[in-house]
Amino acid sequence: MTEKQQSHRKLRRRLKNAASYDEWQNLADELDRRLALDAWRANRESSEYHHELLQFHIDRLREHREAGAYQDIVDLLYQALYRHLGDITARALYDVAHGGTKNIIDTFLRESELALRALCDEGASGLSNEDKLTRFEVAAQNFGRSALLLSGGATLGFYHLGVARALWSQGLLPRVISGSSMGAIIAAAICCRTDQELGDWFPYPERIDAKGLGLASFRAIIARRALLDQERLLENVRHSCGDYTFAEAYARTGRVLNITVSPTRSRQKPRLLNYRTAPDVLISHACIASSAVPGLFPPVTLRRRNADGGTSPYMPTETWVDGSIQNDLPKRRLSRLQNVNHFIVSQTNPHVLPFARATDGSGLVSKAVAVGTRVVRSQGSHALDIVRHVGIATPFGPLLDAAHSMVGQDYGGDIDIHPRFDAKLYRKMFSNAGPEELGRFVLEGERATWPRMAMVRNQTAIGRSLESCIAHLRQTSGRRANDRTGRAPR
């Protein structure tokens, strides 16, 4: 190994073990310079995207903005406000350089944001703020929204805290957040806090009470056929999230919390709980239902807040279990209910994580492993489908149904974030994390997010600009929030 190669290897090691995003970004930029990848970023040429189209839009947007030709900007943005314009979201464009992608993509997004702000400005385009607000809301509806999806994963789900903290620190945390099982608890803890409260909470993960797991009494184990104490978990969730309903949390923070739960009755369908589908349901009970791994926790009856402030059972004839079993990543339901068409997935499920890391990339090896994984999953799903039809009337029927659902699910998104796989942590999946372990989970979640930060920033840039303009126009026009963008009345 040459001296230069040793130097590059040492720099990669430092990048892998960076302690902050600023340190990571500086090291990534330095590594790109040494490998001449900054030249790749500066060179527009690539077969992966349509750079001529981007340059055309950059030139026209800049020209119209500087001339104050607002109608021309509007006409051009109708063409340009498309998430995949010119294939700028192609994964391969983010797998070459460490610090980002082609500079022309950053320039195009910056010009698009400047054009949107110019249209939003007071007096621009000759339209009233009310008219502009209506147009911006339509544009946001057409463009779609981004969501952060947090998978299940028991104690491994604490990685999600690091992912969310990394995005929040850069102003990139989506307003729509979905969670299953442990991901539901993390999502709830975030969505029940205001921006100011998150600022006081995210920097200090060691203050989080991560001791929600404990053995149930012998009598409870026999009676409920579950090993762990559900009341202890419920109290832990209430301590972390409060005792809000979905509607109360949405009105309080403007964040759209979504929690998945799986049914125990064979003809019932999985549910996605949020402020629209279950406004009065208590988030704390939704969390423990979504975390009710069969055999570890008993099934849960959801509870709702009554008009008099008391609580009562919600759908009292139904009980629910772990949301990851049938609907770990509820992409289809989020698309229909929340206009989401862009999914950032933080994946920590123990049966997914080893394969997710192996397929993480756009190279030939990663693609080959991805194809092999899909083939195995397809064949496994087909085999389980046959077996479950044979065993449907046996005591193993529900277990076979669950296995079939888990194998057949799609566990990926538009942007996938996976922590480094450490088999040793599997021994601690169902144990409480101490302050030191929790800090490690958070840091590793952040480290897994930093290489995806440029992709997240670019692919959410237009959506964030539209949201910012809408918030400004609402404030100046005095109009209350509209469900189409998911912002709560303040």
Coordinates of C-alpha atoms in Angstrom, one line a residue:
M1 CA 0.0 0.0 0.0
T2 CA 1.4 3.4 -1.0
E3 CA 1.7 6.3 1.3
K4 CA -1.1 8.1 -0.5
Q5 CA -3.4 5.1 -0.1
Q6 CA -2.6 4.8 3.6
S7 CA -3.4 8.5 4.0
H8 CA -6.8 8.0 2.2
R9 CA -7.5 5.0 4.4
K10 CA -6.8 6.9 7.5
L11 CA -9.0 9.8 6.3
R12 CA -11.9 7.3 5.6
R13 CA -11.5 5.9 9.1
R14 CA -11.7 9.4 10.6
L15 CA -14.8 10.0 8.5
K16 CA -16.5 6.8 9.7
N17 CA -15.8 7.8 13.3
A18 CA -16.6 11.5 13.2
A19 CA -18.2 12.9 16.3
S20 CA -20.3 15.7 14.7
Y21 CA -21.8 16.6 11.3
D22 CA -19.5 19.6 10.9
E23 CA -16.5 17.3 11.4
W24 CA -17.9 14.7 9.1
Q25 CA -18.6 17.3 6.3
N26 CA -15.1 18.8 6.5
L27 CA -13.6 15.3 6.3
A28 CA -15.8 14.4 3.4
D29 CA -14.9 17.5 1.5
E30 CA -11.2 16.9 2.2
L31 CA -11.5 13.2 1.0
D32 CA -13.2 14.4 -2.2
R33 CA -10.4 16.9 -2.9
R34 CA -7.8 14.2 -2.4
L35 CA -9.6 11.8 -4.7
A36 CA -10.4 14.5 -7.3
L37 CA -14.1 13.9 -6.7
D38 CA -14.7 17.6 -6.3
A39 CA -13.8 17.8 -10.0
W40 CA -16.5 15.1 -10.7
R41 CA -19.0 17.4 -8.8
A42 CA -18.0 20.4 -10.9
N43 CA -18.3 18.5 -14.2
R44 CA -21.9 18.6 -15.4
E45 CA -21.5 15.5 -17.6
S46 CA -23.2 12.3 -16.6
S47 CA -25.4 9.7 -18.2
E48 CA -27.4 9.5 -15.0
Y49 CA -29.4 12.7 -15.4
H50 CA -30.4 15.4 -18.0
H51 CA -28.0 18.3 -17.2
E52 CA -28.9 20.3 -20.3
L53 CA -32.5 20.5 -19.0
L54 CA -31.3 21.7 -15.6
Q55 CA -29.1 24.4 -17.2
F56 CA -32.0 25.6 -19.3
H57 CA -34.2 26.0 -16.2
I58 CA -31.3 27.7 -14.2
D59 CA -30.7 30.3 -16.9
R60 CA -34.4 31.1 -17.5
L61 CA -35.3 31.2 -13.8
R62 CA -32.4 33.6 -13.1
E63 CA -33.2 35.7 -16.1
H64 CA -36.9 36.1 -15.2
R65 CA -36.2 36.7 -11.5
E66 CA -33.7 39.4 -12.2
A67 CA -36.2 41.1 -14.7
G68 CA -39.1 40.8 -12.3
A69 CA -41.0 38.8 -14.9
Y70 CA -43.2 37.0 -12.4
Q71 CA -45.7 35.5 -14.8
D72 CA -42.8 33.9 -16.7
I73 CA -41.5 32.5 -13.4
V74 CA -44.9 31.0 -12.7
D75 CA -45.1 29.4 -16.2
L76 CA -41.6 28.0 -15.9
L77 CA -42.1 26.7 -12.3
Y78 CA -45.2 24.7 -13.5
Q79 CA -42.7 22.8 -15.6
A80 CA -39.8 22.7 -13.1
L81 CA -41.6 21.8 -9.9
Y82 CA -41.4 18.1 -10.3
R83 CA -39.5 16.0 -7.8
H84 CA -37.7 13.9 -10.5
L85 CA -37.1 16.6 -13.1
G86 CA -34.1 15.6 -15.2
D87 CA -33.6 12.5 -13.0
I88 CA -31.9 14.6 -10.3
T89 CA -33.0 12.1 -7.6
A90 CA -31.0 9.3 -9.2
R91 CA -29.3 7.3 -6.4
A92 CA -26.1 6.9 -8.5
L93 CA -25.6 10.7 -8.4
Y94 CA -25.1 10.5 -4.6
D95 CA -22.9 7.4 -4.5
V96 CA -19.7 8.9 -6.1
A97 CA -18.6 11.9 -4.0
H98 CA -18.8 11.8 -0.2
G99 CA -19.8 15.4 0.4
G100 CA -22.6 15.8 -2.1
T101 CA -23.7 15.5 -5.7
K102 CA -23.2 17.4 -9.0
N103 CA -22.9 21.2 -8.3
I104 CA -25.4 22.0 -11.0
I105 CA -28.1 20.2 -9.1
D106 CA -27.4 22.3 -6.0
T107 CA -27.5 25.4 -8.3
F108 CA -30.9 24.4 -9.9
L109 CA -32.5 23.9 -6.5
R110 CA -31.1 27.2 -5.2
E111 CA -32.5 29.1 -8.2
S112 CA -35.9 27.3 -7.8
E113 CA -36.0 28.4 -4.1
L114 CA -35.0 32.0 -5.0
A115 CA -37.8 32.1 -7.6
L116 CA -40.4 30.8 -5.1
R117 CA -39.3 33.4 -2.6
A118 CA -39.5 36.1 -5.2
L119 CA -43.1 35.1 -5.9
C120 CA -43.9 35.0 -2.2
D121 CA -42.5 38.5 -1.5
E122 CA -44.9 41.4 -0.7
G123 CA -46.2 43.1 -3.8
A124 CA -44.6 40.6 -6.2
S125 CA -46.6 39.4 -9.2
G126 CA -49.4 41.9 -8.7
L127 CA -51.5 39.3 -6.8
S128 CA -52.9 39.6 -3.3
N129 CA -51.4 37.5 -0.5
E130 CA -54.7 35.6 -0.4
D131 CA -54.4 34.7 -4.1
K132 CA -50.8 33.8 -3.8
L133 CA -51.5 31.6 -0.8
T134 CA -54.1 29.7 -2.8
R135 CA -51.6 29.1 -5.7
F136 CA -48.9 28.1 -3.3
E137 CA -51.2 25.6 -1.6
V138 CA -52.1 24.1 -5.0
A139 CA -48.4 23.9 -5.9
A140 CA -47.6 22.1 -2.6
Q141 CA -50.5 19.7 -3.2
N142 CA -49.2 18.9 -6.7
F143 CA -45.6 18.6 -5.6
G144 CA -46.3 16.2 -2.7
R145 CA -44.7 15.9 0.7
S146 CA -41.8 14.1 2.4
A147 CA -42.2 11.8 5.4
L148 CA -39.8 10.2 7.9
L149 CA -40.7 6.5 8.5
L150 CA -39.3 4.8 11.6
S151 CA -39.3 1.0 11.6
G152 CA -39.7 -1.4 14.5
G153 CA -36.6 -2.9 16.1
A154 CA -37.1 -3.2 19.9
T155 CA -34.1 -1.6 21.6
L156 CA -32.3 -1.2 18.3
G157 CA -35.0 1.4 17.6
F158 CA -33.1 3.9 19.7
Y159 CA -31.0 4.4 16.5
H160 CA -34.0 6.4 15.3
L161 CA -33.2 9.1 17.9
G162 CA -29.9 9.7 16.2
V163 CA -31.4 9.8 12.8
A164 CA -34.1 12.3 13.8
R165 CA -31.6 14.4 15.8
A166 CA -29.3 14.6 12.8
L167 CA -32.1 15.8 10.5
W168 CA -33.5 18.2 13.1
S169 CA -30.1 19.8 13.6
Q170 CA -30.0 20.8 9.9
G171 CA -33.6 21.9 9.7
L172 CA -34.5 18.8 7.6
L173 CA -36.9 16.9 9.9
P174 CA -40.1 16.3 8.0
R175 CA -43.4 17.3 9.6
V176 CA -45.0 14.0 8.7
I177 CA -43.5 11.2 10.8
S178 CA -44.6 7.5 11.0
G179 CA -43.6 4.9 13.4
S180 CA -44.1 1.2 14.1
S181 CA -43.3 -0.6 17.4
M182 CA -40.3 1.1 18.9
G183 CA -40.3 3.6 16.0
A184 CA -43.8 4.6 17.1
I185 CA -42.5 5.5 20.6
I186 CA -39.7 7.6 19.1
A187 CA -42.1 9.2 16.6
A188 CA -44.5 10.1 19.4
A189 CA -41.8 11.6 21.6
I190 CA -40.9 13.9 18.7
C191 CA -44.4 14.8 17.5
C192 CA -45.7 15.6 20.9
R193 CA -43.0 18.3 21.4
T194 CA -43.0 21.8 20.0
D195 CA -40.0 23.2 18.2
Q196 CA -38.8 24.9 21.3
E197 CA -39.2 21.7 23.4
L198 CA -37.3 19.7 20.8
G199 CA -34.5 22.2 21.1
D200 CA -34.3 21.4 24.8
W201 CA -34.7 17.6 24.4
F202 CA -32.6 16.5 21.4
P203 CA -29.2 17.7 22.7
Y204 CA -29.5 15.7 25.9
P205 CA -30.4 12.0 25.1
E206 CA -28.9 10.9 28.4
R207 CA -31.9 12.4 30.1
I208 CA -34.3 10.1 28.3
D209 CA -35.8 7.4 30.5
A210 CA -35.0 4.2 28.5
K211 CA -36.1 1.7 31.2
G212 CA -39.5 0.7 29.9
L213 CA -38.9 -3.0 29.8
G214 CA -39.3 -5.3 32.8
L215 CA -40.6 -8.8 33.6
A216 CA -44.2 -9.1 34.5
S217 CA -45.2 -11.0 37.7
F218 CA -45.5 -14.7 37.5
R219 CA -49.3 -14.5 37.8
A220 CA -49.5 -11.9 35.0
I221 CA -47.3 -14.0 32.8
I222 CA -49.6 -17.0 33.2
A223 CA -52.8 -14.9 32.8
R224 CA -51.8 -12.8 29.8
R225 CA -49.3 -15.2 28.2
A226 CA -46.8 -12.5 27.9
L227 CA -43.4 -12.1 29.6
L228 CA -43.1 -8.3 30.0
D229 CA -44.9 -5.8 32.2
Q230 CA -47.1 -3.7 29.9
E231 CA -48.1 -1.2 32.6
R232 CA -44.4 -0.3 33.1
L233 CA -44.0 0.3 29.4
L234 CA -47.2 2.5 29.4
E235 CA -45.9 4.6 32.2
N236 CA -42.6 5.0 30.4
V237 CA -44.3 6.1 27.2
R238 CA -46.5 8.6 29.2
H239 CA -43.3 10.0 30.8
S240 CA -41.8 10.4 27.3
C241 CA -44.8 11.6 25.3
G242 CA -47.3 13.0 27.7
D243 CA -50.9 11.9 27.5
Y244 CA -52.1 13.6 24.4
T245 CA -54.6 12.4 21.7
F246 CA -53.5 12.5 18.1
A247 CA -55.6 15.6 17.5
E248 CA -54.2 17.4 20.6
A249 CA -50.6 16.6 19.6
Y250 CA -51.2 17.9 16.0
A251 CA -52.8 21.1 17.2
R252 CA -50.0 21.6 19.7
T253 CA -47.0 21.0 17.4
G254 CA -48.1 21.0 13.8
R255 CA -46.4 17.6 13.3
V256 CA -48.4 14.8 11.8
L257 CA -47.8 11.6 13.9
N258 CA -48.8 8.3 12.3
I259 CA -48.7 5.0 14.3
T260 CA -49.3 1.6 12.8
V261 CA -51.0 -1.3 14.6
S262 CA -51.7 -4.8 13.5
P263 CA -55.0 -6.7 14.2
T264 CA -55.3 -9.9 16.2
R265 CA -58.5 -10.9 14.3
S266 CA -57.8 -12.5 11.0
R267 CA -60.4 -10.5 9.0
Q268 CA -59.5 -7.2 10.5
K269 CA -57.1 -4.9 8.6
P270 CA -54.0 -3.1 10.0
R271 CA -54.6 0.5 10.9
L272 CA -52.7 3.7 10.5
L273 CA -53.6 6.0 13.4
N274 CA -53.3 9.7 13.1
Y275 CA -55.2 13.0 13.7
R276 CA -57.5 12.3 10.8
T277 CA -58.3 8.6 11.2
A278 CA -58.3 8.4 15.0
P279 CA -58.2 12.0 16.4
D280 CA -59.4 11.2 19.9
V281 CA -57.3 8.1 20.5
L282 CA -54.6 8.4 23.2
I283 CA -51.1 8.3 21.7
S284 CA -49.7 6.4 24.7
H285 CA -52.0 3.5 24.2
A286 CA -51.4 3.5 20.4
C287 CA -47.6 3.2 21.2
I288 CA -48.0 0.2 23.5
A289 CA -50.3 -1.4 21.0
S290 CA -47.8 -0.9 18.2
S291 CA -45.1 -2.3 20.5
A292 CA -47.0 -5.4 21.6
V293 CA -44.8 -8.1 20.3
P294 CA -46.8 -11.4 20.7
G295 CA -45.4 -13.4 23.5
L296 CA -43.6 -10.4 25.1
F297 CA -46.6 -8.1 25.6
P298 CA -50.4 -8.9 25.5
P299 CA -52.7 -7.4 22.8
V300 CA -54.0 -3.9 23.5
T301 CA -57.4 -2.3 23.4
L302 CA -57.0 1.3 22.4
R303 CA -58.4 4.1 24.5
R304 CA -59.9 7.4 23.5
R305 CA -60.5 10.8 25.2
N306 CA -64.2 11.6 25.8
A307 CA -65.8 15.0 25.5
D308 CA -65.9 15.3 29.3
G309 CA -62.2 14.7 29.6
G310 CA -62.4 11.1 30.8
T311 CA -61.3 8.0 28.7
S312 CA -63.1 4.9 27.4
P313 CA -62.2 2.0 25.2
Y314 CA -61.9 2.7 21.4
M315 CA -63.3 -0.1 19.3
P316 CA -63.7 -2.2 22.4
T317 CA -64.2 -5.5 20.5
E318 CA -60.8 -5.2 18.8
T319 CA -57.3 -5.7 20.1
W320 CA -54.1 -4.8 18.4
V321 CA -50.4 -5.8 18.4
D322 CA -47.0 -4.9 16.9
G323 CA -47.4 -2.6 14.0
S324 CA -44.3 -4.0 12.3
I325 CA -46.0 -7.3 11.7
Q326 CA -48.3 -6.2 8.9
N327 CA -47.5 -2.6 8.1
D328 CA -44.0 -1.6 9.2
L329 CA -43.7 1.2 6.6
P330 CA -47.3 2.4 5.7
K331 CA -46.3 4.1 2.4
R332 CA -49.6 3.5 0.6
R333 CA -51.7 4.9 3.4
L334 CA -49.5 7.9 3.9
S335 CA -49.7 8.7 0.2
R336 CA -53.5 8.6 0.3
L337 CA -54.1 10.3 3.7
Q338 CA -51.2 12.8 3.8
N339 CA -50.2 13.4 0.2
V340 CA -46.8 11.9 0.8
N341 CA -44.8 10.8 -2.2
H342 CA -41.3 10.9 -0.8
F343 CA -40.2 8.5 1.9
I344 CA -37.1 8.7 4.2
V345 CA -36.8 5.4 5.9
S346 CA -34.8 4.7 9.1
Q347 CA -34.7 0.9 9.2
T348 CA -33.6 -1.0 12.3
N349 CA -35.7 -4.2 12.2
P350 CA -33.4 -7.1 13.2
H351 CA -34.6 -9.4 10.3
V352 CA -34.1 -6.6 7.7
L353 CA -30.9 -4.7 8.9
P354 CA -28.3 -7.3 7.8
F355 CA -29.6 -7.4 4.3
A356 CA -30.3 -3.7 4.2
R357 CA -26.7 -2.8 4.8
A358 CA -25.6 -5.4 2.2
T359 CA -27.8 -3.8 -0.5
D360 CA -27.0 -0.2 0.5
G361 CA -25.4 1.3 -2.7
S362 CA -25.7 1.4 -6.5
G363 CA -22.6 -0.7 -7.3
L364 CA -22.7 -4.1 -9.0
V365 CA -22.2 -6.0 -5.8
S366 CA -25.0 -4.2 -4.0
K367 CA -27.3 -4.6 -6.9
A368 CA -26.5 -8.3 -7.1
V369 CA -27.2 -8.8 -3.4
A370 CA -30.4 -6.8 -3.8
V371 CA -31.6 -9.0 -6.6
G372 CA -30.7 -12.1 -4.6
T373 CA -32.6 -10.8 -1.5
R374 CA -35.7 -10.1 -3.6
V375 CA -35.6 -13.6 -5.0
V376 CA -35.2 -15.2 -1.6
R377 CA -38.0 -13.0 -0.2
S378 CA -40.3 -13.8 -3.1
Q379 CA -39.8 -17.5 -2.8
G380 CA -40.0 -17.4 1.0
S381 CA -43.3 -15.4 0.8
H382 CA -44.7 -18.0 -1.7
A383 CA -43.7 -20.9 0.4
L384 CA -45.2 -19.3 3.6
D385 CA -48.4 -18.6 1.7
I386 CA -48.8 -22.3 0.9
V387 CA -48.0 -23.4 4.4
R388 CA -50.3 -20.8 6.1
H389 CA -53.3 -22.0 4.0
V390 CA -52.6 -25.5 5.1
G391 CA -52.2 -24.5 8.7
I392 CA -54.8 -21.8 8.9
A393 CA -57.1 -23.9 11.2
T394 CA -54.2 -24.9 13.6
P395 CA -52.8 -23.0 16.6
F396 CA -50.0 -22.0 14.3
G397 CA -52.3 -20.1 12.0
P398 CA -51.8 -16.6 13.5
L399 CA -48.0 -17.1 13.6
L400 CA -47.9 -18.2 10.0
D401 CA -50.0 -15.2 9.0
A402 CA -47.5 -12.9 10.8
A403 CA -44.5 -14.5 9.2
H404 CA -46.0 -14.2 5.8
S405 CA -46.8 -10.5 6.3
M406 CA -43.3 -9.8 7.5
V407 CA -41.5 -11.5 4.7
G408 CA -43.7 -10.0 2.0
Q409 CA -43.4 -6.3 3.1
D410 CA -41.4 -3.7 1.3
Y411 CA -38.9 -2.3 3.8
G412 CA -37.3 0.4 1.6
G413 CA -38.0 4.0 0.7
D414 CA -36.6 6.8 -1.6
I415 CA -33.8 7.4 0.9
D416 CA -32.8 4.6 3.2
I417 CA -30.8 5.1 6.4
H418 CA -29.4 2.0 8.1
P419 CA -27.0 2.0 11.1
R420 CA -23.9 -0.1 11.0
F421 CA -24.9 -3.7 11.7
D422 CA -23.5 -5.1 15.0
A423 CA -24.6 -8.7 15.7
K424 CA -23.5 -8.3 19.4
L425 CA -26.4 -5.8 19.9
Y426 CA -29.0 -8.6 19.1
R427 CA -28.4 -9.9 22.6
K428 CA -29.7 -6.6 24.0
M429 CA -32.7 -6.2 21.8
F430 CA -35.2 -6.7 24.6
S431 CA -33.2 -5.1 27.5
N432 CA -33.1 -1.6 28.7
A433 CA -30.4 0.8 27.4
G434 CA -28.3 2.5 30.0
P435 CA -27.1 6.1 29.4
E436 CA -23.8 5.0 27.8
E437 CA -25.6 2.6 25.4
L438 CA -28.2 5.1 24.6
G439 CA -25.6 7.7 23.7
R440 CA -24.0 5.1 21.4
F441 CA -27.3 4.4 19.7
V442 CA -27.9 8.1 19.1
L443 CA -24.3 8.7 17.8
E444 CA -24.5 5.7 15.4
G445 CA -27.9 6.8 14.2
E446 CA -26.4 10.2 13.4
R447 CA -23.4 8.7 11.7
A448 CA -25.7 6.6 9.5
T449 CA -27.6 9.8 8.5
W450 CA -24.7 12.1 7.7
P451 CA -23.8 10.4 4.4
R452 CA -27.5 10.8 3.3
M453 CA -27.7 14.4 4.4
A454 CA -27.0 15.9 1.0
M455 CA -29.6 13.6 -0.6
V456 CA -32.2 14.6 2.0
R457 CA -31.4 18.3 1.7
N458 CA -31.7 18.3 -2.1
Q459 CA -34.8 16.0 -2.4
T460 CA -36.7 18.0 0.2
A461 CA -35.6 21.5 -0.8
I462 CA -38.6 22.5 -2.9
G463 CA -41.1 21.0 -0.5
R464 CA -39.5 23.0 2.4
S465 CA -39.5 26.2 0.4
L466 CA -43.2 25.7 -0.5
E467 CA -44.0 25.1 3.2
S468 CA -42.0 28.2 4.3
C469 CA -43.8 30.4 1.7
I470 CA -47.2 29.1 2.7
A471 CA -46.4 29.7 6.4
H472 CA -45.4 33.3 5.6
L473 CA -48.4 34.0 3.4
R474 CA -50.8 32.5 6.0
Q475 CA -49.3 34.8 8.6
T476 CA -49.7 37.9 6.5
S477 CA -53.1 37.0 5.2
G478 CA -54.5 35.8 8.5
R479 CA -55.8 32.6 7.1
R480 CA -55.9 29.5 9.4
A481 CA -53.9 26.4 8.6
N482 CA -55.1 24.1 5.8
D483 CA -55.1 20.3 6.0
R484 CA -53.5 20.0 2.6
T485 CA -50.1 20.9 4.0
G486 CA -50.5 19.4 7.4
R487 CA -49.7 22.5 9.4
A488 CA -51.7 23.0 12.5
P489 CA -53.5 26.2 13.6
R490 CA -51.3 28.2 16.0

